[in-house]
Coordinates of C-alpha atoms and ligand atoms in Angstrom, one line a residue:
X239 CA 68.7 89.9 117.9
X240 CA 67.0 90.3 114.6
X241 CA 68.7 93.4 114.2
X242 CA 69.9 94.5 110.9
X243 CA 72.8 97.1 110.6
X244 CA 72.9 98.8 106.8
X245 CA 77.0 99.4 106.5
X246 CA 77.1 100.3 102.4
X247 CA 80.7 99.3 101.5
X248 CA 81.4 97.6 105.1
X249 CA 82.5 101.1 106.2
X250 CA 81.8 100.5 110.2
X251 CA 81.8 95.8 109.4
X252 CA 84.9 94.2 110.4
X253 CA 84.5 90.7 108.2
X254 CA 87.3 88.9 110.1
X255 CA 89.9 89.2 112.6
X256 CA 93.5 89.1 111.4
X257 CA 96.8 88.6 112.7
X258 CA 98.7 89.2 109.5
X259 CA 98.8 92.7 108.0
X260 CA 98.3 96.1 110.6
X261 CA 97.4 99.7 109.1
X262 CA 97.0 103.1 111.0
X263 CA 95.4 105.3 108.2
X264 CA 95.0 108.1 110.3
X265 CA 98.7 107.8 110.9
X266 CA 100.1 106.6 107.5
X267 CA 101.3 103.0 109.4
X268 CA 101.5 99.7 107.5
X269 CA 103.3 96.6 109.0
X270 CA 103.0 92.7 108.1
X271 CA 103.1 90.5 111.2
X272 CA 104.2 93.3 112.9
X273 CA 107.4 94.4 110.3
X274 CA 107.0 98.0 109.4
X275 CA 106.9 97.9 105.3
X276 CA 109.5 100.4 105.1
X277 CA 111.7 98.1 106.4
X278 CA 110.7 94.7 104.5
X279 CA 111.0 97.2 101.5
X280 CA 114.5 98.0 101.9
X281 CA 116.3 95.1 103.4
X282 CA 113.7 91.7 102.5
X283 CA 113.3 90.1 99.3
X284 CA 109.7 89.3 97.5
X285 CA 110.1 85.5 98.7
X286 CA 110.7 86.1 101.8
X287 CA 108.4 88.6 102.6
X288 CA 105.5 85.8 100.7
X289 CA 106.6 83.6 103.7
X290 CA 106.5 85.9 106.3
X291 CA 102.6 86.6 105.3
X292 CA 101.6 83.1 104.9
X293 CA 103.5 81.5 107.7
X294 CA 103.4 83.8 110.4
X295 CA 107.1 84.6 110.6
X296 CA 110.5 85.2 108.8
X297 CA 111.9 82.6 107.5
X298 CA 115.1 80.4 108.4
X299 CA 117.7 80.4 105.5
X300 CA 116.6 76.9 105.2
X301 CA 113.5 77.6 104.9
X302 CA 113.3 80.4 102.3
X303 CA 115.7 78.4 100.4
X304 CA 113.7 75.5 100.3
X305 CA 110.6 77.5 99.2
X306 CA 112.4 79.4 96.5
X307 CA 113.5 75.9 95.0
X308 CA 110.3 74.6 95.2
X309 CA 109.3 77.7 93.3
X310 CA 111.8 77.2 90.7
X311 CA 110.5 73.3 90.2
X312 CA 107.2 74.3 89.9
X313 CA 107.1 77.3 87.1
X314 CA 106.2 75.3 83.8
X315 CA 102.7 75.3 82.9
X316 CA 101.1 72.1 81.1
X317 CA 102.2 72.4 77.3
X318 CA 98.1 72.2 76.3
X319 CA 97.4 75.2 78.6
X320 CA 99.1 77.1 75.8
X321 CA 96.2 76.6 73.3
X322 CA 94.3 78.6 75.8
X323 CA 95.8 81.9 75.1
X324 CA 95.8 81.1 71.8
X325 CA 92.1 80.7 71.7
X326 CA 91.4 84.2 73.1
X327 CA 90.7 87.3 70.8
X328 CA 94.2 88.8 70.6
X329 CA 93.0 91.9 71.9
X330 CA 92.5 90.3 75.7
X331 CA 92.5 92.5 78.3
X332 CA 95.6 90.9 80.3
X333 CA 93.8 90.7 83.7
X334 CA 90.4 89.0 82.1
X335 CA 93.7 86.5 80.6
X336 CA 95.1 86.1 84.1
X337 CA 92.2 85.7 85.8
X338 CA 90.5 82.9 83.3
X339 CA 94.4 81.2 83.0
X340 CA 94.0 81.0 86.7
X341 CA 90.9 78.7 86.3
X342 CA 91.6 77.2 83.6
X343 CA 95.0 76.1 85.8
X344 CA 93.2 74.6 88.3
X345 CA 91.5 71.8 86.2
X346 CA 95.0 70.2 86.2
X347 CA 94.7 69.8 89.7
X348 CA 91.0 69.3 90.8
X349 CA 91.7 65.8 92.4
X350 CA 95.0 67.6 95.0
X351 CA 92.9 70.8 95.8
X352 CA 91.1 70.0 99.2
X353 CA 91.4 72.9 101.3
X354 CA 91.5 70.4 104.1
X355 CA 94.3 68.9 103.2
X356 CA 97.4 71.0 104.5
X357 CA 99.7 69.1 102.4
X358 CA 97.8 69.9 99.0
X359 CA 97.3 73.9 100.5
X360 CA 100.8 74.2 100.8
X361 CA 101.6 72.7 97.4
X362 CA 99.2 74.9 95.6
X363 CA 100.7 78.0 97.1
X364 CA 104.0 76.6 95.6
X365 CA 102.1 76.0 92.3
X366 CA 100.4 79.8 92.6
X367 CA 103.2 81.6 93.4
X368 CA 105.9 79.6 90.5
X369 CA 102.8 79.8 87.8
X370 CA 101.1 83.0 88.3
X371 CA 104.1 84.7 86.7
X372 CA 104.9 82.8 83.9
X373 CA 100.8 83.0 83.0
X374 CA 101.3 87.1 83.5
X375 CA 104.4 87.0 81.5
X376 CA 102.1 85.2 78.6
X377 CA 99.7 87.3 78.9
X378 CA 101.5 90.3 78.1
X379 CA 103.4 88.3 75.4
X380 CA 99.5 87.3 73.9
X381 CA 98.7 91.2 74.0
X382 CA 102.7 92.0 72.0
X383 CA 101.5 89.2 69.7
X384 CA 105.0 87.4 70.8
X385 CA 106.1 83.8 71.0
X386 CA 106.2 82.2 74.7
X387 CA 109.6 81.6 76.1
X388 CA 110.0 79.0 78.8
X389 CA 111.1 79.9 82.2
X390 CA 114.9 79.8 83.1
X391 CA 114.8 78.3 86.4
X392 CA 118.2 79.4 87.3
X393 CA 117.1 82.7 87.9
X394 CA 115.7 84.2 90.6
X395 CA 112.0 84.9 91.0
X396 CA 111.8 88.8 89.9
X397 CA 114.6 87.7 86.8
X398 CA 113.0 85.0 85.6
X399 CA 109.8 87.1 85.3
X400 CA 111.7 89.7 83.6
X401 CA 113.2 87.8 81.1
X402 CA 109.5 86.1 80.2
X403 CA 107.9 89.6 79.9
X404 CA 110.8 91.4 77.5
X405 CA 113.1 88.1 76.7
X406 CA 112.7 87.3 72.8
X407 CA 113.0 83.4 71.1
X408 CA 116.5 82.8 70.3
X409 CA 118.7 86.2 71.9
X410 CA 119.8 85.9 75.4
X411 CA 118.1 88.7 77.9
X412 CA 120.9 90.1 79.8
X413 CA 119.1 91.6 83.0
X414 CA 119.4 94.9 84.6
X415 CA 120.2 94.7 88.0
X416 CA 118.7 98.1 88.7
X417 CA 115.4 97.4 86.9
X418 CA 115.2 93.7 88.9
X419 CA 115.7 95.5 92.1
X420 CA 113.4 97.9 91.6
X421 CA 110.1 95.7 90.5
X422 CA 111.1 93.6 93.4
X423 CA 110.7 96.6 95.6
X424 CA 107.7 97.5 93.8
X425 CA 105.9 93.8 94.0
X426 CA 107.0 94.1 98.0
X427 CA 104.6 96.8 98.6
X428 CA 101.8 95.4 96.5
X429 CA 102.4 91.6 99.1
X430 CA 99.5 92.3 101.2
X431 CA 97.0 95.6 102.4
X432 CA 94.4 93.4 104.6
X433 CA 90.8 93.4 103.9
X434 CA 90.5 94.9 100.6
X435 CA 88.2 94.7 98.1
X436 CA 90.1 92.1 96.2
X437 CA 91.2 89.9 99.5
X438 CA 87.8 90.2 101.3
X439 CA 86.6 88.6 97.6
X440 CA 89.6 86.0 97.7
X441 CA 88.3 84.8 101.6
X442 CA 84.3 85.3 100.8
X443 CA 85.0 82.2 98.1
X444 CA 87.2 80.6 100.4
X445 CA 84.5 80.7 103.1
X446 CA 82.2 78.8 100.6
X447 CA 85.2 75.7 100.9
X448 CA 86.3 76.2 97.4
X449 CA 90.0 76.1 96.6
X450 CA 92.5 78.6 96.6
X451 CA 93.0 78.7 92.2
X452 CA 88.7 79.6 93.0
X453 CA 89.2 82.2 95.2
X454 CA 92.7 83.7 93.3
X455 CA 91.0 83.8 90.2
X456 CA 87.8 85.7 92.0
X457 CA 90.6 88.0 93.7
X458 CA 92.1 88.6 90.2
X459 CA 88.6 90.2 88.8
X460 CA 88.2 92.0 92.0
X461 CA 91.4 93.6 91.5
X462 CA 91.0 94.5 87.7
X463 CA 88.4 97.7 88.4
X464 CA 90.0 101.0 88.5
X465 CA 88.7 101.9 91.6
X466 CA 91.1 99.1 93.1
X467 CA 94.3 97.7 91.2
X468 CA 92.8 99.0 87.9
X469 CA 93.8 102.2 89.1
X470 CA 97.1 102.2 88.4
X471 CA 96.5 101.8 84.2
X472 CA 94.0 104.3 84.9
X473 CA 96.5 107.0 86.3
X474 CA 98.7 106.2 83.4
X475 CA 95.7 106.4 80.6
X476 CA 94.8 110.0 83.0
X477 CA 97.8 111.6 82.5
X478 CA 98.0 111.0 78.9
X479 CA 95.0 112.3 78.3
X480 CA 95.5 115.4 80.0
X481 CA 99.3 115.5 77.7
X482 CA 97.3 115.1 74.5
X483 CA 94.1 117.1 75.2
X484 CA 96.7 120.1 75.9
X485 CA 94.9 120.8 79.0
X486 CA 96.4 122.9 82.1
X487 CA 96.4 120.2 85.1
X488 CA 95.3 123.1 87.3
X489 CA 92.6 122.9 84.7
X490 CA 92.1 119.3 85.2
X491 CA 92.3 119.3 88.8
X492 CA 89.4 122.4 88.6
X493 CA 87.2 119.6 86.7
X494 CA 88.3 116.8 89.6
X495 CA 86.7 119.4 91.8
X496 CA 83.6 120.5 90.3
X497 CA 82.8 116.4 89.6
X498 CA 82.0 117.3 85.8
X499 CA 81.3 114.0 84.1
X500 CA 82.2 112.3 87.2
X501 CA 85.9 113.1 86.8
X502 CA 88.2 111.7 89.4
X503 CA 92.2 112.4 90.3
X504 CA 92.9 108.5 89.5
X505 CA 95.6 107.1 92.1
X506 CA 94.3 109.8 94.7
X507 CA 92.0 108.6 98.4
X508 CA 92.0 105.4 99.8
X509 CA 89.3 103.6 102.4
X510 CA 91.7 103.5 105.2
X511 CA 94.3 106.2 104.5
X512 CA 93.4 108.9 105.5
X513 CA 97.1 110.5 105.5
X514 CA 99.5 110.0 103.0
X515 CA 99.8 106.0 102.1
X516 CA 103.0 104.5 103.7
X517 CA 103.3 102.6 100.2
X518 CA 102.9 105.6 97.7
X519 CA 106.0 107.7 99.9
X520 CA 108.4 105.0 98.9
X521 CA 107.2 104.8 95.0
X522 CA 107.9 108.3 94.7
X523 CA 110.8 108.4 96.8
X524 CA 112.1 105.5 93.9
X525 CA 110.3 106.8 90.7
X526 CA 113.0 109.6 89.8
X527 CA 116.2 107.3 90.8
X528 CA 114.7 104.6 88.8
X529 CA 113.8 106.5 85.8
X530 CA 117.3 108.0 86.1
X531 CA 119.2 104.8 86.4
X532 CA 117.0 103.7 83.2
X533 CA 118.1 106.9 81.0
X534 CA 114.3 107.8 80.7
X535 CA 113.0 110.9 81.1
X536 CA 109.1 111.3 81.3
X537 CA 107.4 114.0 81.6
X538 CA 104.3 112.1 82.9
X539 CA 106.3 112.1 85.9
X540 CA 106.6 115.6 86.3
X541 CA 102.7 115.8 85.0
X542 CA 102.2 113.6 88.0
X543 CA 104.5 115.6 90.6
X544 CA 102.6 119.0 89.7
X545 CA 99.3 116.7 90.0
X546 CA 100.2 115.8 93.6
X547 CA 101.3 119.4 94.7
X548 CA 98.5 121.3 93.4
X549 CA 96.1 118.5 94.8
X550 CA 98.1 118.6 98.0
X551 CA 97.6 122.3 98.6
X552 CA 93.5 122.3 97.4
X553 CA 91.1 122.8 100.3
X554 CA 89.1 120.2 98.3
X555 CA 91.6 117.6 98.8
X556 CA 92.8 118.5 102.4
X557 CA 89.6 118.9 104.1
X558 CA 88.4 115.2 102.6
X559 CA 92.0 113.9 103.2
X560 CA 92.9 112.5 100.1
X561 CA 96.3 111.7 99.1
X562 CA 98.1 109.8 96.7
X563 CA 97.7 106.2 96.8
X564 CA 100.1 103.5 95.9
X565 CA 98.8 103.6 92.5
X566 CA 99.9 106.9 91.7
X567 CA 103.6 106.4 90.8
X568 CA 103.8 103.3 90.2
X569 CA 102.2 103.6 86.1
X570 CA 105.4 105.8 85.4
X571 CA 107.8 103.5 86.6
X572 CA 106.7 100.3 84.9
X573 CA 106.1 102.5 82.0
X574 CA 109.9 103.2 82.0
X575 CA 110.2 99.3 82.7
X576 CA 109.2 98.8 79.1
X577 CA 105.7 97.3 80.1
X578 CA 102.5 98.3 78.7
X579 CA 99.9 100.3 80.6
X580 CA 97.7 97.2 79.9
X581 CA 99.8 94.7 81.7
X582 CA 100.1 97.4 84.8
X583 CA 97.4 95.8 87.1
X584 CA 98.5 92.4 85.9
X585 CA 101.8 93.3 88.0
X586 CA 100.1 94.6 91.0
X587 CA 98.2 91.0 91.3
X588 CA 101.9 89.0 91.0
X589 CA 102.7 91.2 94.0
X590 CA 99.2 90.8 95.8
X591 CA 99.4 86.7 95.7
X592 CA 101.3 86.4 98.5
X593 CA 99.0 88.0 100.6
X594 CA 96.0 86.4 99.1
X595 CA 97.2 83.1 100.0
X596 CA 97.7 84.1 103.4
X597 CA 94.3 85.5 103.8
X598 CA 93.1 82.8 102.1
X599 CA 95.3 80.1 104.4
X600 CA 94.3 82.0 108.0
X601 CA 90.5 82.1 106.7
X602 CA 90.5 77.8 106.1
X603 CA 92.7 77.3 109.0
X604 CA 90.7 79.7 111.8
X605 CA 87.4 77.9 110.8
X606 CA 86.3 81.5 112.4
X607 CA 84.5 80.5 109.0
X608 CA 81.5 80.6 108.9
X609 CA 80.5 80.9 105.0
X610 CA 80.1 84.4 104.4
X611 CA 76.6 85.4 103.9
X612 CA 75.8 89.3 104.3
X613 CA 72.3 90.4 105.2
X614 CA 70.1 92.9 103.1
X615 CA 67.2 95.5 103.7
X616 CA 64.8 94.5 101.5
X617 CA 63.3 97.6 99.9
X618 CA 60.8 96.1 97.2
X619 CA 57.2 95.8 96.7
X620 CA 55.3 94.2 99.1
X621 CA 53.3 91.1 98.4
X622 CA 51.3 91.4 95.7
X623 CA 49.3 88.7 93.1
X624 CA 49.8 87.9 89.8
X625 CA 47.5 89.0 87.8
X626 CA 44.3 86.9 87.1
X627 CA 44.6 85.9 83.1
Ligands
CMC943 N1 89.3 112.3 93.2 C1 88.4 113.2 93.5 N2 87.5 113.1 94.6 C2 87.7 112.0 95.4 C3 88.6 111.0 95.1 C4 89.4 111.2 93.9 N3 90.4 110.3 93.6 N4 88.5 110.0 96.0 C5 87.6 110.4 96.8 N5 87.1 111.6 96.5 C6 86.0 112.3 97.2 C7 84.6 111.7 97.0 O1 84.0 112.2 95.8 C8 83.9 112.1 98.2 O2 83.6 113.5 98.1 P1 82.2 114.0 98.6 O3 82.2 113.8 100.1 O4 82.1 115.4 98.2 O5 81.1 113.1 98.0 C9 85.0 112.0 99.3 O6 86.3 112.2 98.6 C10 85.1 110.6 100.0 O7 85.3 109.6 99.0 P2 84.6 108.3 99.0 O8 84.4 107.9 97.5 O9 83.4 108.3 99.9 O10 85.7 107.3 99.6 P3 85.8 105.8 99.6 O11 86.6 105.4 100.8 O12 84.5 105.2 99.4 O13 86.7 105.5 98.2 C11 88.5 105.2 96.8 C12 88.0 105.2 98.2 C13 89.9 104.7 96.7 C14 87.6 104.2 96.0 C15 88.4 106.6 96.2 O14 89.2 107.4 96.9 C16 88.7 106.6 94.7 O15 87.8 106.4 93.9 N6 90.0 106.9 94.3 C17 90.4 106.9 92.9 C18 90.7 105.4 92.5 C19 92.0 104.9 93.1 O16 93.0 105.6 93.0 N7 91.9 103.7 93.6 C20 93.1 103.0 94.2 C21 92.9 102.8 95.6 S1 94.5 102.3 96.5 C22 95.1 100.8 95.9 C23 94.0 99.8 95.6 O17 93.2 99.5 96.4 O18 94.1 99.2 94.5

């Protein structure tokens, strides 16, 4: 029609159609092909729930079994890769290290990357999934300054990831159960939250025909800004700053209000929720047991509790429905984990992976795509001449 519709922030734009992830935000509802994520939290396992996105449904036994062994073949990187982190600046941000690992990955495999080719798509989701982790795990050890262990492909996905994060050269890593259970509870709610601004990113480069270690590592740098997955370091790096500035939080949440120097409540609103985020009721429900079952007492958690409930009852919070987002508990908990706040958002794109392969996956398979290509409304000069010299 020639008509041009301005949507800033594709407020009112659907960009695709979707059978794989459902929200309500007006009611707080979040389900994967059709699963409420309460219950894939409780009862599912990371794996499974990865197969459930990209494949459409649960698993056989068979079948997750097969997948996780896969997995398990598939976790060692190419011994030269490892000159890579060795040639950034030792004070790498992990994500900018995850993200340019991720490329650098995929010249390994330019010549069995054709997103046509549904036997090399499903291998690289293998390949994704087994490597991701070990490159997150050696990005946090670049940031310690540590030596690189090799993954122990007898454990289990969340295990093996533990042990390459906090494992040391030459001492076994005894693993605690609780802790395992709880990041693999954690990296279940982080699987897949539809067309966000990191997963829209993942399927725009898809849409171009470029492969799935492209569009992951695009994902990856759409994720690292704080007012998406870089969030949750930013909550963490809020509420120590309030701790050390000696600051009243009601004092802190006065400044939220008033917008001086653009302050924000970090790990507060969301896009689509506009109730309180399915995802953040079960991280809070989980922060004080796990803490507890850790022996560590925070008292950024409390900081963050008192946070919530004066927030909660603030006509400046109610009447624009914010509430706290996924991000806002989940800083304290890895915190007790033993990881740094640097490696935070690093964890929350292990758990997004899943679902951008999915998205990625339904995009090449549909065709629905077209390459994405928004429109503009050109608001510059009009025609004008260079000047005569
Ligand atoms: N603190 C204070 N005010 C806020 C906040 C906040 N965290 N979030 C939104 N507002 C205000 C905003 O200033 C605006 O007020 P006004 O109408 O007076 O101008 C109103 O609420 C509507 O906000 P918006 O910015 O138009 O909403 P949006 O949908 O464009 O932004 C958001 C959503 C998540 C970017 C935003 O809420 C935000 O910046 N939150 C803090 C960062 C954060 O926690 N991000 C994680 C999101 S969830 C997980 C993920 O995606 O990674």
């Amino acid at each position: 029609t020639g008509y041009t519709a301005l949507d800033y922030g594709f407020v009112n734009t659907a960009s695709t159609k979707s059978e794989i992830t459902y929200i309500d935000g007006e009611a707080g509802i979040l389900r994967h092909r059709g699963y409420p994520i309460e219950q894939l939290a409780a009862n599912s396992s990371f794996l499974e729930v990865a197969w459930l996105l990209i494949y459409g449904e649960l698993p056989t036994a068979d079948e997750l079994g097969e997948f996780d062994e896969k997995i398990r073949r598939h976790t060692l990187l190419h011994e030269d890769l490892k000159r890579f982190f060795s040639a950034l600046p030792s004070g790498a941000h992990p994500m900018a290290v995850l993200s340019s690992a991720t490329s650098a990955l995929s010249t390994y495999y330019s010549d069995q990357s054709d997103p046509d080719n549904p036997d090399h798509v499903d291998m690289n989701i293998i390949r994704l999934l087994a490597k991701l982790p070990v490159i997150a795990a050696y990005a946090h050890k670049t940031a310690n300054g540590q030596a690189f262990l090799y993954p122990d492909n007898s454990l289990g996905y969340v295990e093996n990831f533990l042990r390459l994060n906090f494992g040391v050269m030459s001492e076994p890593y005894e693993i605690n159960p609780v802790m395992a259970k709880a990041l693999e509870r954690l990296l279940i709610l982080h699987e897949d939250h539809e067309q966000n601004a990191s997963t829209s990113t993942v399927r725009l480069v898809a849409s171009t025909g470029a492969n799935q270690f492209a569009s992951v590592s695009a994902g990856i740098q759409a994720l690292s800004g704080p007012l998406h997955g870089g969030a949750n370091e930013a909550v963490l790096r809020m509420l120590g700053q309030i701790r050390d500035s000696g600051e009243s939080v009601a004092r802190f949440v006065e400044r939220v209000k008033n917008k001086e120097d653009g302050v924000k409540l970090m790990g507060f609103g969301h896009r689509v929720y506009k109730n309180y985020d399915p995802r953040a009721k079960i991280v809070k429900a989980s922060a004080d047991e796990v803490l507890e079952a850790l022996g560590v007492n925070d008292p950024l958690l409390d900081m963050a509790k008192e946070l919530e409930e004066i927030a909660l009852s603030d006509e400046y919070f109610q009447s624009r429905n914010l509430y706290p987002n996924v991000d806002f508990y989940t800083g304290v908990i890895y915190k007790a984990m033993g990881f740094p706040t640097s490696v935070f958002t690093v964890l929350f794109a292990i758990g997004r992976l899943p679902g951008w392969l999915a998205q990625w996956r339904e995009q090449n398979l549909d065709r629905q795509g077209k390459i994405g290509r928004p429109q503009q409304l050109y608001v510059g000069p009009a025609e004008r001449d260079y000047p005569a010299k």
